[in-house]
Amino acid sequence: MTNHPKPTEWIGDAKTGYVKLLDQTQLPREEIYVEVRDFKTMWQMIKQLSVRGAPAIGIAAAYGCVLGAQKGEFAHAAQYLTTSRPTAVNLFSAIERMKSLTTDNPEHLLREAKAIHAEDASMCEAIGRHTLPLIQHDMGILTHCNAGALATGGIGTATAGMYLAHAEGRKICVFAGETRPLLQGARITAWELSTVGIDVIVICDSAVASVLREDRVHLIITGADRIAANGDVANKIGTYPLAVMAHRHEVPFYVAAPSTTIDFNCPHGIAIPIEERNGSEITPLVRTYNPAFDVTPAELITGIITETGLHSPNELK
Ligand code: MRU
């Protein structure tokens, strides 16, 4: 299969190595890789969305813990990194997993971080296999934000089935919502899918209802940042209205995510912390309200695709 771009990669050994990180804020204009050698820079990279997407944030934070351990500051690094972004649960679960080793030996920690990375890659593949039966030749598929290779350790979550279908020769057309205000759909999803030859059409977020009414979309698949125990899903702002419109137009609405994105300690969506970002991302002129995520109620979700299969949102447990 095609070599997908890697959002993060550990280079070198545990004691002196570093993280090679693709700065996604520069895509698609430039493909710039930066060397991250300390945990505070990793915090900044996560905060400013140079690395983003729930699983990729978890992987980056795990590597950030190793960078902290190199300087004898593992505990501080682990705590500090949890303050970078609040919504994606993968950040917290990856750091908890690193802490559960009860060691600050960089070699042991690097082995665990690489395991988190590799496990995510295989979960993406499995999600892809479970998504494949939903994708037929000549389908229009709509996605939002970027839940692709650049958001994970593998072939993405929402995109995994698209990649497998395309590799099998099924012709698909992917509608990528531009994803205001930071344009992850128009910049990142469009870039990564078109690079492998998948037909992508970028639409304004506000064009979704029209495109659905024109019957050009047969399936919607998005990713998730955190899934509550009752099946409510937090994902990029604009996902909830998509689900409402899908319901109105009777288009199936699926969420694809690894089980590491499910937070069984979170009973329902209202309990999910929603990141509010700086208003300057929208406009410097007047007051703004800039929540980065919204919550889609379980009742609007046709199914949740994890590495274990296709689940009804209310039977997650
Ligand atoms: O703010 P971002 O770019 O980190 O938001 C990303 C998303 O909302 C993705 O859909 C989600 O993290 C799933 S990534 C497989």
mmCIF file of C-alpha atoms and ligand atoms in Angstrom:
data_model
loop_
_atom_site.group_PDB
_atom_site.id
_atom_site.type_symbol
_atom_site.label_atom_id
_atom_site.label_comp_id
_atom_site.label_asym_id
_atom_site.label_seq_id
_atom_site.Cartn_x
_atom_site.Cartn_y
_atom_site.Cartn_z
ATOM 1 C CA MET A 1 0.000 0.000 0.000
ATOM 2 C CA THR A 2 1.006 3.634 -0.550
ATOM 3 C CA ASN A 3 3.385 5.216 1.919
ATOM 4 C CA HIS A 4 1.303 7.661 3.903
ATOM 5 C CA PRO A 5 2.810 10.786 5.436
ATOM 6 C CA LYS A 6 3.733 10.347 9.093
ATOM 7 C CA PRO A 7 2.699 13.080 11.531
ATOM 8 C CA THR A 8 5.342 11.950 14.056
ATOM 9 C CA GLU A 9 8.345 9.641 13.960
ATOM 10 C CA TRP A 10 10.961 8.871 16.601
ATOM 11 C CA ILE A 11 14.486 9.179 15.232
ATOM 12 C CA GLY A 12 17.506 7.661 16.964
ATOM 13 C CA ASP A 13 17.942 5.946 20.291
ATOM 14 C CA ALA A 14 16.109 6.497 23.555
ATOM 15 C CA LYS A 15 18.787 8.591 25.266
ATOM 16 C CA THR A 16 19.652 11.043 22.483
ATOM 17 C CA GLY A 17 16.842 10.622 19.949
ATOM 18 C CA TYR A 18 14.180 13.148 18.959
ATOM 19 C CA VAL A 19 10.797 13.387 17.282
ATOM 20 C CA LYS A 20 10.562 14.258 13.602
ATOM 21 C CA LEU A 21 7.256 16.049 13.284
ATOM 22 C CA LEU A 22 5.433 17.247 10.183
ATOM 23 C CA ASP A 23 4.275 20.816 10.838
ATOM 24 C CA GLN A 24 0.646 20.540 9.716
ATOM 25 C CA THR A 25 0.040 24.271 10.093
ATOM 26 C CA GLN A 26 2.098 24.738 6.904
ATOM 27 C CA LEU A 27 0.181 22.229 4.762
ATOM 28 C CA PRO A 28 -0.533 22.083 1.895
ATOM 29 C CA ARG A 29 1.794 24.950 0.929
ATOM 30 C CA GLU A 30 4.923 23.357 2.369
ATOM 31 C CA GLU A 31 5.886 19.956 3.755
ATOM 32 C CA ILE A 32 8.129 21.068 6.620
ATOM 33 C CA TYR A 33 9.510 18.613 9.188
ATOM 34 C CA VAL A 34 10.754 19.940 12.521
ATOM 35 C CA GLU A 35 13.004 18.248 15.090
ATOM 36 C CA VAL A 36 11.364 18.238 18.506
ATOM 37 C CA ARG A 37 13.967 17.658 21.231
ATOM 38 C CA ASP A 38 12.240 18.744 24.451
ATOM 39 C CA PHE A 39 8.823 18.274 26.012
ATOM 40 C CA LYS A 40 7.977 21.989 26.195
ATOM 41 C CA THR A 41 8.409 22.297 22.434
ATOM 42 C CA MET A 42 6.203 19.203 22.051
ATOM 43 C CA TRP A 43 3.561 20.924 24.222
ATOM 44 C CA GLN A 44 3.742 23.951 21.914
ATOM 45 C CA MET A 45 3.486 21.758 18.794
ATOM 46 C CA ILE A 46 0.330 20.109 20.160
ATOM 47 C CA LYS A 47 -1.155 23.422 21.327
ATOM 48 C CA GLN A 48 -0.637 25.175 17.986
ATOM 49 C CA LEU A 49 -1.921 22.142 16.004
ATOM 50 C CA SER A 50 1.393 21.383 14.279
ATOM 51 C CA VAL A 51 0.467 17.852 15.317
ATOM 52 C CA ARG A 52 -3.262 17.286 15.715
ATOM 53 C CA GLY A 53 -5.982 14.639 15.608
ATOM 54 C CA ALA A 54 -6.806 12.587 18.695
ATOM 55 C CA PRO A 55 -4.595 9.495 18.178
ATOM 56 C CA ALA A 56 -1.647 11.536 16.833
ATOM 57 C CA ILE A 57 -1.807 13.838 19.856
ATOM 58 C CA GLY A 58 -1.621 10.788 22.143
ATOM 59 C CA ILE A 59 1.368 9.397 20.257
ATOM 60 C CA ALA A 60 3.137 12.790 20.245
ATOM 61 C CA ALA A 61 2.545 13.182 23.990
ATOM 62 C CA ALA A 62 3.940 9.693 24.664
ATOM 63 C CA TYR A 63 7.107 10.612 22.745
ATOM 64 C CA GLY A 64 7.116 13.939 24.630
ATOM 65 C CA CYS A 65 7.285 11.949 27.879
ATOM 66 C CA VAL A 66 10.429 10.203 26.568
ATOM 67 C CA LEU A 67 11.952 13.608 25.766
ATOM 68 C CA GLY A 68 11.218 14.638 29.360
ATOM 69 C CA ALA A 69 12.815 11.455 30.709
ATOM 70 C CA GLN A 70 15.987 12.165 28.708
ATOM 71 C CA LYS A 71 16.474 15.261 30.893
ATOM 72 C CA GLY A 72 15.421 13.510 34.123
ATOM 73 C CA GLU A 73 12.038 15.289 34.084
ATOM 74 C CA PHE A 74 9.603 12.515 33.206
ATOM 75 C CA ALA A 75 6.991 13.282 35.885
ATOM 76 C CA HIS A 76 6.991 16.991 35.107
ATOM 77 C CA ALA A 77 6.766 16.344 31.361
ATOM 78 C CA ALA A 78 3.855 13.934 31.805
ATOM 79 C CA GLN A 79 1.917 16.428 33.911
ATOM 80 C CA TYR A 80 2.778 19.403 31.691
ATOM 81 C CA LEU A 81 1.733 17.689 28.460
ATOM 82 C CA THR A 82 -1.762 16.993 29.837
ATOM 83 C CA THR A 83 -2.373 20.768 29.816
ATOM 84 C CA SER A 84 -1.838 21.135 26.063
ATOM 85 C CA ARG A 85 -5.368 20.355 24.824
ATOM 86 C CA PRO A 86 -8.429 19.225 26.826
ATOM 87 C CA THR A 87 -10.806 17.347 24.521
ATOM 88 C CA ALA A 88 -9.076 14.381 22.857
ATOM 89 C CA VAL A 89 -9.012 11.624 25.458
ATOM 90 C CA ASN A 90 -6.119 9.857 23.695
ATOM 91 C CA LEU A 91 -3.770 12.516 25.080
ATOM 92 C CA PHE A 92 -4.655 11.604 28.661
ATOM 93 C CA SER A 93 -4.824 7.839 28.163
ATOM 94 C CA ALA A 94 -1.438 7.746 26.398
ATOM 95 C CA ILE A 95 0.193 9.738 29.214
ATOM 96 C CA GLU A 96 -1.497 7.548 31.866
ATOM 97 C CA ARG A 97 -0.135 4.490 30.055
ATOM 98 C CA MET A 98 3.380 5.938 30.121
ATOM 99 C CA LYS A 99 3.050 6.733 33.846
ATOM 100 C CA SER A 100 1.780 3.229 34.604
ATOM 101 C CA LEU A 101 5.233 1.836 33.732
ATOM 102 C CA THR A 102 6.442 3.388 36.998
ATOM 103 C CA THR A 103 9.889 4.006 35.568
ATOM 104 C CA ASP A 104 11.691 7.015 34.177
ATOM 105 C CA ASN A 105 14.108 4.956 32.144
ATOM 106 C CA PRO A 106 14.011 6.454 28.611
ATOM 107 C CA GLU A 107 14.573 3.052 26.993
ATOM 108 C CA HIS A 108 11.526 1.479 28.662
ATOM 109 C CA LEU A 109 9.454 4.570 28.015
ATOM 110 C CA LEU A 110 10.418 4.714 24.338
ATOM 111 C CA ARG A 111 9.459 1.052 23.913
ATOM 112 C CA GLU A 112 6.006 1.878 25.328
ATOM 113 C CA ALA A 113 5.577 5.007 23.193
ATOM 114 C CA LYS A 114 6.476 3.011 20.085
ATOM 115 C CA ALA A 115 3.966 0.333 21.148
ATOM 116 C CA ILE A 116 1.222 2.987 21.449
ATOM 117 C CA HIS A 117 2.182 4.195 17.971
ATOM 118 C CA ALA A 118 2.210 0.708 16.393
ATOM 119 C CA GLU A 119 -1.041 -0.351 18.084
ATOM 120 C CA ASP A 120 -2.753 2.723 16.702
ATOM 121 C CA ALA A 121 -1.560 1.823 13.198
ATOM 122 C CA SER A 122 -3.082 -1.660 13.465
ATOM 123 C CA MET A 123 -6.331 -0.283 14.910
ATOM 124 C CA CYS A 124 -6.587 2.025 11.875
ATOM 125 C CA GLU A 125 -6.168 -0.957 9.525
ATOM 126 C CA ALA A 126 -8.864 -2.885 11.393
ATOM 127 C CA ILE A 127 -11.221 0.115 11.307
ATOM 128 C CA GLY A 128 -10.608 0.238 7.558
ATOM 129 C CA ARG A 129 -11.524 -3.438 7.143
ATOM 130 C CA HIS A 130 -14.766 -2.933 9.100
ATOM 131 C CA THR A 131 -15.615 0.188 7.071
ATOM 132 C CA LEU A 132 -14.970 -1.411 3.681
ATOM 133 C CA PRO A 133 -18.356 -3.229 3.387
ATOM 134 C CA LEU A 134 -20.112 0.149 3.718
ATOM 135 C CA ILE A 135 -18.294 1.597 0.707
ATOM 136 C CA GLN A 136 -19.563 0.757 -2.749
ATOM 137 C CA HIS A 137 -18.289 1.652 -6.196
ATOM 138 C CA ASP A 138 -19.238 5.176 -7.312
ATOM 139 C CA MET A 139 -20.158 6.373 -3.837
ATOM 140 C CA GLY A 140 -19.956 9.949 -2.638
ATOM 141 C CA ILE A 141 -18.579 10.053 0.916
ATOM 142 C CA LEU A 142 -18.503 13.157 3.054
ATOM 143 C CA THR A 143 -16.019 13.725 5.860
ATOM 144 C CA HIS A 144 -15.181 16.616 8.157
ATOM 145 C CA CYS A 145 -11.921 17.966 9.526
ATOM 146 C CA ASN A 146 -9.057 15.480 9.136
ATOM 147 C CA ALA A 147 -9.366 12.018 10.625
ATOM 148 C CA GLY A 148 -6.753 10.718 8.214
ATOM 149 C CA ALA A 149 -3.217 9.389 8.265
ATOM 150 C CA LEU A 150 -2.061 12.777 9.507
ATOM 151 C CA ALA A 151 -4.253 12.465 12.583
ATOM 152 C CA THR A 152 -3.139 8.953 13.563
ATOM 153 C CA GLY A 153 -0.267 6.478 13.607
ATOM 154 C CA GLY A 154 -1.608 4.678 10.516
ATOM 155 C CA ILE A 155 -4.073 5.141 7.653
ATOM 156 C CA GLY A 156 -6.490 7.261 9.640
ATOM 157 C CA THR A 157 -9.878 6.393 11.080
ATOM 158 C CA ALA A 158 -12.553 8.043 8.887
ATOM 159 C CA THR A 159 -10.207 7.691 5.903
ATOM 160 C CA ALA A 160 -9.125 4.090 6.544
ATOM 161 C CA GLY A 161 -12.005 2.519 4.599
ATOM 162 C CA MET A 162 -11.552 5.089 1.825
ATOM 163 C CA TYR A 163 -7.905 4.132 1.396
ATOM 164 C CA LEU A 164 -8.715 0.406 1.332
ATOM 165 C CA ALA A 165 -11.619 0.890 -1.111
ATOM 166 C CA HIS A 166 -9.433 3.002 -3.392
ATOM 167 C CA ALA A 167 -6.625 0.404 -3.263
ATOM 168 C CA GLU A 168 -9.169 -2.225 -4.345
ATOM 169 C CA GLY A 169 -10.124 -0.111 -7.346
ATOM 170 C CA ARG A 170 -13.519 1.084 -6.100
ATOM 171 C CA LYS A 171 -14.167 4.532 -7.495
ATOM 172 C CA ILE A 172 -15.150 6.958 -4.747
ATOM 173 C CA CYS A 173 -15.561 10.694 -4.504
ATOM 174 C CA VAL A 174 -14.797 12.260 -1.129
ATOM 175 C CA PHE A 175 -16.447 15.532 -0.174
ATOM 176 C CA ALA A 176 -14.192 17.257 2.361
ATOM 177 C CA GLY A 177 -15.863 19.960 4.421
ATOM 178 C CA GLU A 178 -13.386 22.839 4.622
ATOM 179 C CA THR A 179 -13.608 22.928 8.466
ATOM 180 C CA ARG A 180 -13.589 26.525 9.601
ATOM 181 C CA PRO A 181 -11.689 28.194 11.132
ATOM 182 C CA LEU A 182 -8.391 26.295 10.677
ATOM 183 C CA LEU A 183 -9.351 24.452 7.478
ATOM 184 C CA GLN A 184 -8.156 20.946 8.347
ATOM 185 C CA GLY A 185 -10.528 19.592 5.672
ATOM 186 C CA ALA A 186 -9.558 21.958 2.863
ATOM 187 C CA ARG A 187 -5.832 21.892 3.676
ATOM 188 C CA ILE A 188 -5.019 18.510 5.203
ATOM 189 C CA THR A 189 -7.675 15.978 4.144
ATOM 190 C CA ALA A 190 -7.689 17.310 0.587
ATOM 191 C CA TRP A 191 -3.883 17.114 0.473
ATOM 192 C CA GLU A 192 -3.495 13.631 1.891
ATOM 193 C CA LEU A 193 -6.305 12.004 -0.139
ATOM 194 C CA SER A 194 -5.392 13.661 -3.425
ATOM 195 C CA THR A 195 -1.753 12.629 -2.957
ATOM 196 C CA VAL A 196 -2.769 8.977 -3.388
ATOM 197 C CA GLY A 197 -5.139 9.736 -6.258
ATOM 198 C CA ILE A 198 -8.491 9.736 -4.439
ATOM 199 C CA ASP A 199 -10.982 12.109 -6.036
ATOM 200 C CA VAL A 200 -11.637 14.901 -3.491
ATOM 201 C CA ILE A 201 -14.056 17.804 -3.692
ATOM 202 C CA VAL A 202 -13.680 20.513 -1.049
ATOM 203 C CA ILE A 203 -16.896 22.250 -0.057
ATOM 204 C CA CYS A 204 -17.613 25.125 2.288
ATOM 205 C CA ASP A 205 -19.050 23.892 5.581
ATOM 206 C CA SER A 206 -22.184 25.828 4.745
ATOM 207 C CA ALA A 207 -22.663 23.873 1.467
ATOM 208 C CA VAL A 208 -23.360 20.537 3.168
ATOM 209 C CA ALA A 209 -27.172 20.729 3.175
ATOM 210 C CA SER A 210 -27.223 21.572 -0.540
ATOM 211 C CA VAL A 211 -24.854 18.732 -1.426
ATOM 212 C CA LEU A 212 -26.971 16.281 0.570
ATOM 213 C CA ARG A 213 -30.148 17.501 -1.101
ATOM 214 C CA GLU A 214 -28.510 16.984 -4.487
ATOM 215 C CA ASP A 215 -28.034 13.288 -3.543
ATOM 216 C CA ARG A 216 -24.306 13.436 -4.179
ATOM 217 C CA VAL A 217 -23.391 11.997 -0.778
ATOM 218 C CA HIS A 218 -24.336 8.442 0.184
ATOM 219 C CA LEU A 219 -22.336 8.080 3.364
ATOM 220 C CA ILE A 220 -20.833 10.364 6.003
ATOM 221 C CA ILE A 221 -17.840 9.250 8.062
ATOM 222 C CA THR A 222 -16.101 11.415 10.646
ATOM 223 C CA GLY A 223 -13.556 10.769 13.361
ATOM 224 C CA ALA A 224 -13.904 11.463 17.092
ATOM 225 C CA ASP A 225 -11.905 13.155 19.821
ATOM 226 C CA ARG A 226 -13.761 11.563 22.693
ATOM 227 C CA ILE A 227 -16.706 9.175 22.803
ATOM 228 C CA ALA A 228 -18.763 9.115 26.003
ATOM 229 C CA ALA A 229 -20.034 5.853 27.503
ATOM 230 C CA ASN A 230 -23.548 6.513 26.167
ATOM 231 C CA GLY A 231 -22.280 6.905 22.590
ATOM 232 C CA ASP A 232 -22.297 10.722 22.385
ATOM 233 C CA VAL A 233 -19.344 11.862 20.278
ATOM 234 C CA ALA A 234 -17.149 14.954 20.570
ATOM 235 C CA ASN A 235 -15.472 15.845 17.294
ATOM 236 C CA LYS A 236 -14.419 18.955 15.380
ATOM 237 C CA ILE A 237 -16.863 21.837 15.533
ATOM 238 C CA GLY A 238 -19.332 21.395 12.694
ATOM 239 C CA THR A 239 -19.780 17.652 13.162
ATOM 240 C CA TYR A 240 -23.066 17.979 15.079
ATOM 241 C CA PRO A 241 -24.780 20.036 12.344
ATOM 242 C CA LEU A 242 -23.578 17.422 9.837
ATOM 243 C CA ALA A 243 -25.368 14.721 11.817
ATOM 244 C CA VAL A 244 -28.527 16.825 12.008
ATOM 245 C CA MET A 245 -28.453 17.371 8.238
ATOM 246 C CA ALA A 246 -27.713 13.694 7.605
ATOM 247 C CA HIS A 247 -30.787 12.781 9.652
ATOM 248 C CA ARG A 248 -32.935 15.264 7.688
ATOM 249 C CA HIS A 249 -31.734 13.805 4.372
ATOM 250 C CA GLU A 250 -31.633 10.156 5.506
ATOM 251 C CA VAL A 251 -27.921 9.740 4.817
ATOM 252 C CA PRO A 252 -26.127 7.278 7.158
ATOM 253 C CA PHE A 253 -23.766 8.996 9.581
ATOM 254 C CA TYR A 254 -20.856 6.919 10.926
ATOM 255 C CA VAL A 255 -18.075 7.715 13.375
ATOM 256 C CA ALA A 256 -14.785 5.836 13.008
ATOM 257 C CA ALA A 257 -12.441 5.767 16.000
ATOM 258 C CA PRO A 258 -10.162 3.385 17.871
ATOM 259 C CA SER A 259 -11.365 2.120 21.251
ATOM 260 C CA THR A 260 -8.694 4.361 22.837
ATOM 261 C CA THR A 261 -11.001 7.286 21.977
ATOM 262 C CA ILE A 262 -13.836 5.911 24.128
ATOM 263 C CA ASP A 263 -13.935 7.380 27.630
ATOM 264 C CA PHE A 264 -16.032 5.081 29.816
ATOM 265 C CA ASN A 265 -15.486 7.495 32.728
ATOM 266 C CA CYS A 266 -17.460 10.090 30.818
ATOM 267 C CA PRO A 267 -21.137 9.122 31.152
ATOM 268 C CA HIS A 268 -22.471 11.426 28.398
ATOM 269 C CA GLY A 269 -21.432 14.120 25.975
ATOM 270 C CA ILE A 270 -22.188 17.072 28.242
ATOM 271 C CA ALA A 271 -19.388 15.887 30.539
ATOM 272 C CA ILE A 272 -16.783 16.098 27.750
ATOM 273 C CA PRO A 273 -14.501 19.143 28.174
ATOM 274 C CA ILE A 274 -14.674 21.259 25.029
ATOM 275 C CA GLU A 275 -11.617 23.261 24.066
ATOM 276 C CA GLU A 276 -12.222 26.934 23.408
ATOM 277 C CA ARG A 277 -9.542 28.437 21.203
ATOM 278 C CA ASN A 278 -8.292 31.948 20.694
ATOM 279 C CA GLY A 279 -10.771 34.168 18.884
ATOM 280 C CA SER A 280 -8.026 35.522 16.630
ATOM 281 C CA GLU A 281 -8.449 32.270 14.664
ATOM 282 C CA ILE A 282 -11.798 33.722 13.540
ATOM 283 C CA THR A 283 -11.334 37.502 13.541
ATOM 284 C CA PRO A 284 -9.256 40.081 15.460
ATOM 285 C CA LEU A 285 -11.957 42.733 15.069
ATOM 286 C CA VAL A 286 -14.685 41.913 17.572
ATOM 287 C CA ARG A 287 -15.510 39.489 20.386
ATOM 288 C CA THR A 288 -15.723 35.861 19.287
ATOM 289 C CA TYR A 289 -16.799 32.474 20.582
ATOM 290 C CA ASN A 290 -14.526 29.728 19.222
ATOM 291 C CA PRO A 291 -15.278 26.228 20.556
ATOM 292 C CA ALA A 292 -13.014 23.770 18.710
ATOM 293 C CA PHE A 293 -15.349 20.783 19.128
ATOM 294 C CA ASP A 294 -19.024 19.953 19.435
ATOM 295 C CA VAL A 295 -20.958 16.964 20.720
ATOM 296 C CA THR A 296 -23.140 14.834 18.476
ATOM 297 C CA PRO A 297 -25.830 12.967 20.430
ATOM 298 C CA ALA A 298 -25.750 9.185 20.101
ATOM 299 C CA GLU A 299 -29.269 9.095 18.643
ATOM 300 C CA LEU A 300 -28.037 10.842 15.467
ATOM 301 C CA ILE A 301 -25.224 8.347 14.876
ATOM 302 C CA THR A 302 -25.905 5.343 12.651
ATOM 303 C CA GLY A 303 -22.907 3.407 13.906
ATOM 304 C CA ILE A 304 -19.497 3.661 15.532
ATOM 305 C CA ILE A 305 -16.718 1.769 13.766
ATOM 306 C CA THR A 306 -13.847 0.691 16.011
ATOM 307 C CA GLU A 307 -11.102 -1.886 15.529
ATOM 308 C CA THR A 308 -13.503 -4.503 16.929
ATOM 309 C CA GLY A 309 -16.268 -3.866 14.403
ATOM 310 C CA LEU A 310 -19.379 -1.831 13.765
ATOM 311 C CA HIS A 311 -21.308 -0.934 16.915
ATOM 312 C CA SER A 312 -24.564 0.776 17.636
ATOM 313 C CA PRO A 313 -23.700 3.874 19.739
ATOM 314 C CA ASN A 314 -25.917 2.744 22.608
ATOM 315 C CA GLU A 315 -24.274 -0.665 22.930
ATOM 316 C CA LEU A 316 -20.684 0.533 23.287
ATOM 317 C CA LYS A 317 -20.145 -1.063 26.648
HETATM 318 O O1 MRU B 1 -8.394 20.289 16.240
HETATM 319 P P1 MRU B 1 -7.978 19.002 15.576
HETATM 320 O O2 MRU B 1 -7.458 19.212 14.189
HETATM 321 O O3 MRU B 1 -7.024 18.206 16.447
HETATM 322 O O4 MRU B 1 -9.314 18.167 15.465
HETATM 323 C C1 MRU B 1 -9.248 16.862 14.955
HETATM 324 C C2 MRU B 1 -10.551 16.183 14.831
HETATM 325 O O5 MRU B 1 -11.571 16.702 15.203
HETATM 326 C C3 MRU B 1 -10.538 14.785 14.301
HETATM 327 O O6 MRU B 1 -11.725 14.492 13.624
HETATM 328 C C4 MRU B 1 -10.396 13.796 15.471
HETATM 329 O O7 MRU B 1 -9.336 14.137 16.292
HETATM 330 C C5 MRU B 1 -10.229 12.393 14.997
HETATM 331 S S1 MRU B 1 -8.620 12.077 14.360
HETATM 332 C C6 MRU B 1 -8.580 10.451 13.862
#
